[in-house]
PDB file of C-alpha atoms and ligand atoms in Angstrom:
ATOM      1  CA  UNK A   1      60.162 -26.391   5.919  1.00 54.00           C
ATOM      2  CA  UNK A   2      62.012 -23.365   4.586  1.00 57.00           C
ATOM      3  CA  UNK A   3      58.898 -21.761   4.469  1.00 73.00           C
ATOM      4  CA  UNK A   4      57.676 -22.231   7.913  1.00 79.00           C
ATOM      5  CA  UNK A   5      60.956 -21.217   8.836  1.00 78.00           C
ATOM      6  CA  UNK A   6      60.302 -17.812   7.715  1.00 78.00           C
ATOM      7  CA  UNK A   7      57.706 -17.796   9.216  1.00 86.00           C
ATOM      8  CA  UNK A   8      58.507 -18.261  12.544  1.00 88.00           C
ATOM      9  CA  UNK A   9      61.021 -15.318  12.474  1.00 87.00           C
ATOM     10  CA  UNK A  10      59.069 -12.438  13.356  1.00 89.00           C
ATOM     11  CA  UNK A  11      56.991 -13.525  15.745  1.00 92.00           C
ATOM     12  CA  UNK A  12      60.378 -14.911  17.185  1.00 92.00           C
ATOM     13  CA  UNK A  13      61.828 -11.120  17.166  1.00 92.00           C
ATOM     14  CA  UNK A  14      58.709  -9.678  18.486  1.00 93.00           C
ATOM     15  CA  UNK A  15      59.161 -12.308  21.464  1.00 94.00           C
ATOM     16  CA  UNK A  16      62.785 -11.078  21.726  1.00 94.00           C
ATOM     17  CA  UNK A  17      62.186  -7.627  21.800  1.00 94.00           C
ATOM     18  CA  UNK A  18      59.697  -7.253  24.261  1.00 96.00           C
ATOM     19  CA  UNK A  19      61.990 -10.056  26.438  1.00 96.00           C
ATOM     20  CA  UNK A  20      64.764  -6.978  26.574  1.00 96.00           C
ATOM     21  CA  UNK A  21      61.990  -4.816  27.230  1.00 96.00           C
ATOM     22  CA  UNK A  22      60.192  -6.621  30.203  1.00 97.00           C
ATOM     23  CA  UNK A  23      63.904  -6.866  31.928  1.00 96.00           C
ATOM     24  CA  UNK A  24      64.780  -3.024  31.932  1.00 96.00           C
ATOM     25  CA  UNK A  25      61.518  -2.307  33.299  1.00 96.00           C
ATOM     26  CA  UNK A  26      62.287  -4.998  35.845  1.00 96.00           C
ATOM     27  CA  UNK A  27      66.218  -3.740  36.076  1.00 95.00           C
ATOM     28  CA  UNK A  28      64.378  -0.156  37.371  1.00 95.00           C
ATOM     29  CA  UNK A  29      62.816  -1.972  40.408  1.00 93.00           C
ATOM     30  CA  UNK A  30      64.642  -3.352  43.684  1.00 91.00           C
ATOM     31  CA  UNK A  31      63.995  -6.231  45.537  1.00 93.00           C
ATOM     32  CA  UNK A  32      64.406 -10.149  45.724  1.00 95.00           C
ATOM     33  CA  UNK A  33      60.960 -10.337  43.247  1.00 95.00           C
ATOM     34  CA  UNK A  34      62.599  -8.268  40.912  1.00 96.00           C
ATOM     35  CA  UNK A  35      65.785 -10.247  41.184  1.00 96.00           C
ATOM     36  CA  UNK A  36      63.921 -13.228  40.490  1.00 97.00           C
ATOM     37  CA  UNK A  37      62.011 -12.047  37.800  1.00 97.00           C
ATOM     38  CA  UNK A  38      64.998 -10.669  35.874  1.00 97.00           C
ATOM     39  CA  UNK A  39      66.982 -14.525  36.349  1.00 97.00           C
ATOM     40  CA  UNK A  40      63.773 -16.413  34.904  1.00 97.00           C
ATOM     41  CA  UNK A  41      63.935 -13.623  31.785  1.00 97.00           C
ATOM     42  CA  UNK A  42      67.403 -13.975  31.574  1.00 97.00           C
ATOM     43  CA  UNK A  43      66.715 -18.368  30.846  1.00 96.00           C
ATOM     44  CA  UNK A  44      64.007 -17.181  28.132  1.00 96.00           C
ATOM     45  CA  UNK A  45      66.152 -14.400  26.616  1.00 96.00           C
ATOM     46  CA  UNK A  46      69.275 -17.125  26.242  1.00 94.00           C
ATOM     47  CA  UNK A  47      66.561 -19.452  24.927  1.00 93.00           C
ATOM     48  CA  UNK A  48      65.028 -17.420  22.511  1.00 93.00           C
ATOM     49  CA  UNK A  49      68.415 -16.405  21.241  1.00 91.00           C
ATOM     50  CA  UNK A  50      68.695 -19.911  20.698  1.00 90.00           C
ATOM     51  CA  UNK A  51      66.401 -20.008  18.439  1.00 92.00           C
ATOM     52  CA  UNK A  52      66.905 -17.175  16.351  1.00 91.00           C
ATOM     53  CA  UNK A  53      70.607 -18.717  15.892  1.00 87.00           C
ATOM     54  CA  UNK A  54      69.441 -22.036  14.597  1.00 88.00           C
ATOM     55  CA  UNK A  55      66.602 -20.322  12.580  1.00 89.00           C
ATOM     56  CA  UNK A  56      69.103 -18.145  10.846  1.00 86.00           C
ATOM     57  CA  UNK A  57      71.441 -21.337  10.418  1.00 82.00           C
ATOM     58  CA  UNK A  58      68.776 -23.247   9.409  1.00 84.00           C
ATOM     59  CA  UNK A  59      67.650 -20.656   6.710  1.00 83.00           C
ATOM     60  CA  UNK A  60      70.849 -20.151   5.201  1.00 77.00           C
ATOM     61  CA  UNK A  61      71.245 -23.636   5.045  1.00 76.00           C
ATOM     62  CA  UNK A  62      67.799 -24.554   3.290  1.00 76.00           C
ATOM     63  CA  UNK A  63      67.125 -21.695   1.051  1.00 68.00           C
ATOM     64  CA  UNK A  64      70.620 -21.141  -0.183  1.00 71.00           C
ATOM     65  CA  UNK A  65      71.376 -18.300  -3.007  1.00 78.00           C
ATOM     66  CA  UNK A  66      73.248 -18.373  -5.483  1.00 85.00           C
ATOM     67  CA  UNK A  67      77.051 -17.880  -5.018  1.00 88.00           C
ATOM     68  CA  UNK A  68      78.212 -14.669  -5.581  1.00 91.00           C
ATOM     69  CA  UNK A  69      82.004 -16.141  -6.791  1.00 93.00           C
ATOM     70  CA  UNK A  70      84.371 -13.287  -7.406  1.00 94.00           C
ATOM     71  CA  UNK A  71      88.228 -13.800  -7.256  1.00 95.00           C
ATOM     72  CA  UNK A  72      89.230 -13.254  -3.407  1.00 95.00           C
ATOM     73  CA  UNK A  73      92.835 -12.901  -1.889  1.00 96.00           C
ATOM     74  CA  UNK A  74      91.979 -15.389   1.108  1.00 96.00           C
ATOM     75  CA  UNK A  75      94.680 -14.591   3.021  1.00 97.00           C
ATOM     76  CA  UNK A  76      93.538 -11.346   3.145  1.00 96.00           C
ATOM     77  CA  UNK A  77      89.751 -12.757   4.183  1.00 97.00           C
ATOM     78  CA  UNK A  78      91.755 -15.133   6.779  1.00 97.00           C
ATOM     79  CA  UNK A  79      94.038 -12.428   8.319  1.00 97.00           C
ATOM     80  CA  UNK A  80      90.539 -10.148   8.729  1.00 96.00           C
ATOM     81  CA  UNK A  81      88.658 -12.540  10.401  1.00 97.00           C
ATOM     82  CA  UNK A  82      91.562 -12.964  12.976  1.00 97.00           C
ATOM     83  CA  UNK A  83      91.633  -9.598  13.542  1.00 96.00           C
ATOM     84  CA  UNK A  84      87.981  -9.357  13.530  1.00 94.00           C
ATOM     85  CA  UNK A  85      87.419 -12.061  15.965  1.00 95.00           C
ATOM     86  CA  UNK A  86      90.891 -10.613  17.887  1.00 95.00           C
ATOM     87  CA  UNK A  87      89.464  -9.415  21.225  1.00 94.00           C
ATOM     88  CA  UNK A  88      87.340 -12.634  21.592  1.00 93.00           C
ATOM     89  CA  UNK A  89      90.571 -14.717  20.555  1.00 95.00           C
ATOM     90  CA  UNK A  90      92.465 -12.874  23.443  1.00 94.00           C
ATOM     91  CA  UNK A  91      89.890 -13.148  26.206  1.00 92.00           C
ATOM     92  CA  UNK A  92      89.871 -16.904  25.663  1.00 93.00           C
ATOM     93  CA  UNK A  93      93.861 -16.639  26.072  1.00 94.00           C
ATOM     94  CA  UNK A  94      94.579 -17.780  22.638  1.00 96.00           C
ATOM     95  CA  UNK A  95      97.895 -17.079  21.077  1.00 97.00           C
ATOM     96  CA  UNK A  96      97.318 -16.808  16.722  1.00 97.00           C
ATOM     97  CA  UNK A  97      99.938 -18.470  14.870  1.00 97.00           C
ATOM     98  CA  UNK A  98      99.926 -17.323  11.054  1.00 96.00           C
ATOM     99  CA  UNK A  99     101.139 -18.961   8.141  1.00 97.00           C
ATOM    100  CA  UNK A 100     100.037 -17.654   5.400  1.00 97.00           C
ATOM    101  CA  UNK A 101     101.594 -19.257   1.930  1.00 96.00           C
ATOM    102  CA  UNK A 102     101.281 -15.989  -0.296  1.00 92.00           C
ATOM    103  CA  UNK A 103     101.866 -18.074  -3.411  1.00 91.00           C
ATOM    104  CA  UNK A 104      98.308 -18.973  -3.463  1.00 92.00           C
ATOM    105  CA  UNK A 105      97.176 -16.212  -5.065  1.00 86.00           C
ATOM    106  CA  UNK A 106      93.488 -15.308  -5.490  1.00 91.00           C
ATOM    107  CA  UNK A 107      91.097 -18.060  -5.070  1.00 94.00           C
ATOM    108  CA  UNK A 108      87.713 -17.685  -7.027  1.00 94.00           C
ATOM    109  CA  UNK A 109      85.183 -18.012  -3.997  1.00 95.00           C
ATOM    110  CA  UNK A 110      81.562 -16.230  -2.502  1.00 94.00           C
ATOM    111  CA  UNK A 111      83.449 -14.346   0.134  1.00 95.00           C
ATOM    112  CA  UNK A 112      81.354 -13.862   2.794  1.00 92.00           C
ATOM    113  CA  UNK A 113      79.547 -17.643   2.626  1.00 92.00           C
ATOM    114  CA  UNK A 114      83.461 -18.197   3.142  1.00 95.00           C
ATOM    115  CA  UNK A 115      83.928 -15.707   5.835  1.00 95.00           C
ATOM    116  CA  UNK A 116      80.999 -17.761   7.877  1.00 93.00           C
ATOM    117  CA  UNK A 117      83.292 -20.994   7.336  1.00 96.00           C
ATOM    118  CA  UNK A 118      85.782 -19.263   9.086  1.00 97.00           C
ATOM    119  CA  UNK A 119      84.219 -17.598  11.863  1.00 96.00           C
ATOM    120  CA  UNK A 120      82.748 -21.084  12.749  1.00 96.00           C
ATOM    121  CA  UNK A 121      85.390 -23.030  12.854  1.00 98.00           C
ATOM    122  CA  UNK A 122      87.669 -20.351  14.308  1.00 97.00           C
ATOM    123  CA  UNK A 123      84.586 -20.014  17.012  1.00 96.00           C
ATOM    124  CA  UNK A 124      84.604 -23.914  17.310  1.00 97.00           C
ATOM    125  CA  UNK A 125      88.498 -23.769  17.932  1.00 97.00           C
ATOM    126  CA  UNK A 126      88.133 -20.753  21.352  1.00 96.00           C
ATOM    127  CA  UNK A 127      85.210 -22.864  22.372  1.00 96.00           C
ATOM    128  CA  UNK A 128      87.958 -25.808  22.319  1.00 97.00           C
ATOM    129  CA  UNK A 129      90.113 -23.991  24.521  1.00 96.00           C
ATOM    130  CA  UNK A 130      88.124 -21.699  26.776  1.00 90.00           C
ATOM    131  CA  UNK A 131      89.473 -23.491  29.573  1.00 76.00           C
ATOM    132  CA  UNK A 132      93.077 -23.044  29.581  1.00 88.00           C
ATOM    133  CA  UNK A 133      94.238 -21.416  26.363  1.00 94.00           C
ATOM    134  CA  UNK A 134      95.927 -22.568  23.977  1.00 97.00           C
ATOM    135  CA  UNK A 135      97.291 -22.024  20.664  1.00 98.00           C
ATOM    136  CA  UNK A 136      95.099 -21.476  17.106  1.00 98.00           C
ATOM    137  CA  UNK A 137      97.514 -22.256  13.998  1.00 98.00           C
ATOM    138  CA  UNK A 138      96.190 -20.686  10.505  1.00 98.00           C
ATOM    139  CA  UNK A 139      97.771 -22.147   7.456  1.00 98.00           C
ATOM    140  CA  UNK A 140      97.749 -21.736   3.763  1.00 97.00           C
ATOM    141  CA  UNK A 141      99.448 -23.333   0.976  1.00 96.00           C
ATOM    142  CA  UNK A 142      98.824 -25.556  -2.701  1.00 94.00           C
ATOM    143  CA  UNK A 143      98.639 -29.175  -2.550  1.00 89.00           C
ATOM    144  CA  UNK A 144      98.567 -30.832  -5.646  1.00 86.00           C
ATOM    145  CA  UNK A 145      97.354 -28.073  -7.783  1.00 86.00           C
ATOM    146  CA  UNK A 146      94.428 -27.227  -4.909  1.00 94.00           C
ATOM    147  CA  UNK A 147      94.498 -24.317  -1.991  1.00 96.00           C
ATOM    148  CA  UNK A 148      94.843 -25.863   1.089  1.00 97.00           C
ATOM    149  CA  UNK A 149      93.838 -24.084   4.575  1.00 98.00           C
ATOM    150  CA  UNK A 150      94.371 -25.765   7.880  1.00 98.00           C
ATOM    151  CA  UNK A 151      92.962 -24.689  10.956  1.00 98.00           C
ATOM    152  CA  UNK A 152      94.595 -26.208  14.049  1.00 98.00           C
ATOM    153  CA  UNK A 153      93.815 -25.845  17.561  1.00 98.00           C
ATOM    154  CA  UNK A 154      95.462 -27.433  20.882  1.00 98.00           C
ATOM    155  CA  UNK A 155      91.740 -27.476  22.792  1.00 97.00           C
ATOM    156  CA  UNK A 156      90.174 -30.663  24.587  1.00 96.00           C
ATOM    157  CA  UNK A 157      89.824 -32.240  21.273  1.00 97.00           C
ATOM    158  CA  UNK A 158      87.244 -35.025  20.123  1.00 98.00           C
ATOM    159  CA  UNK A 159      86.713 -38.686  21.297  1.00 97.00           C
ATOM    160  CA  UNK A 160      86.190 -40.800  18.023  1.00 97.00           C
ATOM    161  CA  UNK A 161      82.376 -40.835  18.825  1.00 97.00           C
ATOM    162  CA  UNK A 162      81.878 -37.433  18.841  1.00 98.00           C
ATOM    163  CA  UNK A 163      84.550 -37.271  15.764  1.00 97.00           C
ATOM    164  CA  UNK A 164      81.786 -39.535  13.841  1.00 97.00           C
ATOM    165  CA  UNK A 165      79.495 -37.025  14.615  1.00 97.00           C
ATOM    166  CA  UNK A 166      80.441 -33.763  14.058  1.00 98.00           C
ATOM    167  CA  UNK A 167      79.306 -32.817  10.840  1.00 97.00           C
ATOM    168  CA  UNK A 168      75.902 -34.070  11.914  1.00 96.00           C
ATOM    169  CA  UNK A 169      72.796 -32.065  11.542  1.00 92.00           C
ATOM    170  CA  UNK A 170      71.952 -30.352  15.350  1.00 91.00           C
ATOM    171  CA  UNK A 171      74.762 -32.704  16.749  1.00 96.00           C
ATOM    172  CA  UNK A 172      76.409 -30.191  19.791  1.00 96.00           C
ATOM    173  CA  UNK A 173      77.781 -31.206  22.448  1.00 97.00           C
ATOM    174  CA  UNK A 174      77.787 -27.977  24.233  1.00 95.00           C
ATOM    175  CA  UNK A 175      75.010 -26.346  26.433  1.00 90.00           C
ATOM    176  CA  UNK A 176      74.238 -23.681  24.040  1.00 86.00           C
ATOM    177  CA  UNK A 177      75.329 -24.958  20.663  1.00 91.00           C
ATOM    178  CA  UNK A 178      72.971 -25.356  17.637  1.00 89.00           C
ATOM    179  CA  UNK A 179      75.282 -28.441  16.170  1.00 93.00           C
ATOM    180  CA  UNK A 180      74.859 -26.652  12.549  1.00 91.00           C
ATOM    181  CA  UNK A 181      77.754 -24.365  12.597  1.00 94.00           C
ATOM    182  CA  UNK A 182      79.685 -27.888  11.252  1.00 96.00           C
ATOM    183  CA  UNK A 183      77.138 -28.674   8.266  1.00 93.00           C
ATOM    184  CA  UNK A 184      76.627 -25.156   7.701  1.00 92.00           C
ATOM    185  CA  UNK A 185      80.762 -25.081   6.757  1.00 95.00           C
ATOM    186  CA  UNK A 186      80.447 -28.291   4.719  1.00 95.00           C
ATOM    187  CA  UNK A 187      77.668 -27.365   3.062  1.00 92.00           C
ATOM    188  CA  UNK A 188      79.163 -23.795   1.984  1.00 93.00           C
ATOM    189  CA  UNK A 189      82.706 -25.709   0.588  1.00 96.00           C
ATOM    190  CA  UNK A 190      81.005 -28.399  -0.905  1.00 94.00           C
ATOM    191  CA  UNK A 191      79.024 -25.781  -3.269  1.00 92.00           C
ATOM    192  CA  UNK A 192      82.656 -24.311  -3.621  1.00 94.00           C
ATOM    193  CA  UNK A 193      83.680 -27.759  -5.059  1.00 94.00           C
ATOM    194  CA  UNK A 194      86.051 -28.346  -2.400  1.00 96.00           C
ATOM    195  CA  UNK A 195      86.077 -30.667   0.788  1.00 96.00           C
ATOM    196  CA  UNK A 196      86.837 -30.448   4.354  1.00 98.00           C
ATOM    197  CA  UNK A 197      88.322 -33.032   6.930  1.00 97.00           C
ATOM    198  CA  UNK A 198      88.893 -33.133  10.400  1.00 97.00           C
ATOM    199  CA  UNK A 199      91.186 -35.036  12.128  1.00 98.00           C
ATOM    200  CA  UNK A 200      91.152 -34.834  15.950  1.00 98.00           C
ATOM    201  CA  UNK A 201      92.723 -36.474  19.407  1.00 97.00           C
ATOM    202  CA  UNK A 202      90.800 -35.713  22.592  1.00 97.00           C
ATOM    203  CA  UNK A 203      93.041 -33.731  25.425  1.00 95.00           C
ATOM    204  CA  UNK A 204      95.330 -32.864  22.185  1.00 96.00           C
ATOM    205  CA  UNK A 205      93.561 -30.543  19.522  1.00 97.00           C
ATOM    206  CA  UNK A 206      91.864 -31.124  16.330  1.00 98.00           C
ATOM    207  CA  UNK A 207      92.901 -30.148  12.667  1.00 98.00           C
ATOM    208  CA  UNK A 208      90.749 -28.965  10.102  1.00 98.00           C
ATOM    209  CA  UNK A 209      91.954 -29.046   6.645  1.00 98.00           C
ATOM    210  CA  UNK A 210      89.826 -27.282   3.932  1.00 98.00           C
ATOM    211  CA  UNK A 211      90.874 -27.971   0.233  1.00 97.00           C
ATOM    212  CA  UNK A 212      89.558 -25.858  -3.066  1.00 96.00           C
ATOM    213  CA  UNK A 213      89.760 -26.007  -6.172  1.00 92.00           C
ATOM    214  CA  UNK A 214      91.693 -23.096  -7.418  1.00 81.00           C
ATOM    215  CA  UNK A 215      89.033 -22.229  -9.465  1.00 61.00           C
ATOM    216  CA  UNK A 216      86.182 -24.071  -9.138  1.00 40.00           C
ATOM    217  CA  UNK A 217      82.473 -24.441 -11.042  1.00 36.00           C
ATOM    218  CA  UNK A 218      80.031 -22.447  -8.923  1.00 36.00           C
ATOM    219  CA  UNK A 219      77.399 -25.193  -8.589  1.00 38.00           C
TER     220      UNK A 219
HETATM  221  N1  ATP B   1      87.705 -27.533  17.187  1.00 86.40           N
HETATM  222  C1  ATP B   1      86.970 -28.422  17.863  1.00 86.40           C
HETATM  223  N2  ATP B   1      87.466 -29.042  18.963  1.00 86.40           N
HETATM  224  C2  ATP B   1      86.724 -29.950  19.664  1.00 86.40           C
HETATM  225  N3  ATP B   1      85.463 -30.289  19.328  1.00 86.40           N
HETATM  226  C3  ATP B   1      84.910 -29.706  18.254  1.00 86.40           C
HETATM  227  C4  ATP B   1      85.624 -28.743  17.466  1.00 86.40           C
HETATM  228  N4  ATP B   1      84.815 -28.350  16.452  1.00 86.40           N
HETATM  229  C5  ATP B   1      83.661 -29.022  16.596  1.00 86.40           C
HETATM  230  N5  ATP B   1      83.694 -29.827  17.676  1.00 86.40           N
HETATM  231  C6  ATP B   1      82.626 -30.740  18.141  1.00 86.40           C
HETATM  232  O1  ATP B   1      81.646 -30.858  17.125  1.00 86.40           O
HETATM  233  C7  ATP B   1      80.370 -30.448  17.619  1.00 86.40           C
HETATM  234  C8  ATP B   1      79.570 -29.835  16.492  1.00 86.40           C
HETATM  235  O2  ATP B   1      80.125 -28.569  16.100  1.00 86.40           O
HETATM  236  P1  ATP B   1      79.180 -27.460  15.424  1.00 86.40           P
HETATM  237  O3  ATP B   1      80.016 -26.288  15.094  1.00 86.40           O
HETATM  238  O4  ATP B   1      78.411 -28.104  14.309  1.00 86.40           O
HETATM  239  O5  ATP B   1      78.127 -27.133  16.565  1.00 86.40           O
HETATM  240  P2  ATP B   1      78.386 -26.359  17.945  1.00 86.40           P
HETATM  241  O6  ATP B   1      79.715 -25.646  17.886  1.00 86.40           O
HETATM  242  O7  ATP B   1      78.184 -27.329  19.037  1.00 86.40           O
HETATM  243  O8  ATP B   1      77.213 -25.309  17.979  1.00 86.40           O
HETATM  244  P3  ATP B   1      77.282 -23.820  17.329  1.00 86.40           P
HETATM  245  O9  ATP B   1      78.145 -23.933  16.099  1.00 86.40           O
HETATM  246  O10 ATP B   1      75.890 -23.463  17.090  1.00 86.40           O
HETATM  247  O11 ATP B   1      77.923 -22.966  18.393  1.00 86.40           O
HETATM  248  C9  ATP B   1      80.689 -29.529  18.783  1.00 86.40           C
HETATM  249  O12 ATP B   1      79.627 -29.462  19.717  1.00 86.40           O
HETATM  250  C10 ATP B   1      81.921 -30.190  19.373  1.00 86.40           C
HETATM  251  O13 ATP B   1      81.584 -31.296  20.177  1.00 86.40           O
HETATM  252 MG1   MG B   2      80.212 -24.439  16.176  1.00 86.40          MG
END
């Protein structure tokens, strides 16, 4: 499967590519044909997009390396993916709340398999609250000898259905989700040794709480 997955990338690219292509030689013509022409390549560019996404997800996911585990100050990792992901954050109207426990010192983890865990479920969060806003909380701290990060949103939040599902394998529940950003993030802290658990009230916001070893076995 991994294989075939490979596979399928560059004609998948090659398709892309000439997609963006075709459309600026259609963007240089006028007309209701060329209108038309440019919305139906526009459905097949989002669509093909699609499935570069999942293919990369799905790669990365399958065909794993091996951990690259270095000590990491992850408040440092957490604070740059905020400001990374800052302009996004503020077009979705979402105010950052920061608490950052600077006691936990550095935390022995593959940093950017761990930045991905945090882009997702930061991503997961604004897609939470594109509608209105809201408020994304960012915490660190030890529990019982293990680094604890919470990631808390006030978005539309999960029925307990779609709770059940989440970390499900292509579950999504939005028009242009993959549904393996979730198993992708499990996946990447379970080979850290740690675990991650969601707890989440629909129209209230959903809480994602991360715990790792402070220095775990790479496995
Ligand atoms: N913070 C959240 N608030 C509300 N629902 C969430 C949240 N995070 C995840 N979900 C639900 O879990 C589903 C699965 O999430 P996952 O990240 O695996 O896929 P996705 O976000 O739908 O797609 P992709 O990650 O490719 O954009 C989402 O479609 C959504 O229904
Ligand atoms: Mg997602």
């Amino acid at each position: 499967m991994g294989g075939l997955a490979h596979e399928l990338k560059n004609p998948l690219s090659t398709l892309n590519i000439n997609l963006q292509l075709l459309r600026e030689d259609w963007a240089e013509q006028a007309g209701p044909l060329a209108a038309r022409s440019i919305r139906k390549i526009d459905v097949m560019l989002q669509e093909s997009k699609r499935l570069e996404r999942m293919l990369a997800d799905f790669l990365r996911l399958t065909s794993p390396s091996p951990l690259d585990k270095r000590p990491v100050d992850l408040n440092r990792l957490l604070e740059d993916v905020l400001n990374f992901m800052e302009k996004e954050l503020v077009r979705f109207k979402v105010d950052v709340l920061c608490q950052l426990d600077h006691q936990i010192g550095a935390v022995e983890l593959d940093e950017n398999l761990f930045r991905q865990v945090v882009i997702n479920l930061v991503k997961n969060a604004m897609d939470a609250m594109a509608e209105k806003g809201g408020s994304l909380t960012v915490q660190t701290g030890l529990s019982e000898g293990r680094v604890r990060i919470e990631i808390i949103d006030t978005g539309i939040g999960m029925d307990p259905e779609t709770r059940a599902k989440a970390f499900n394998f292509y579950f999504s529940t939005k028009s242009d989700g993959t549904g393996l950003g979730l198993p992708m993030v499990q996946r990447i802290i379970e080979r850290h040794s740690g675990r991650i658990c969601c707890e989440s009230e629909r129209g209230f916001g959903t809480r994602f709480t991360i715990l790792l070893p402070h220095s775990g076995a790479a496995r």
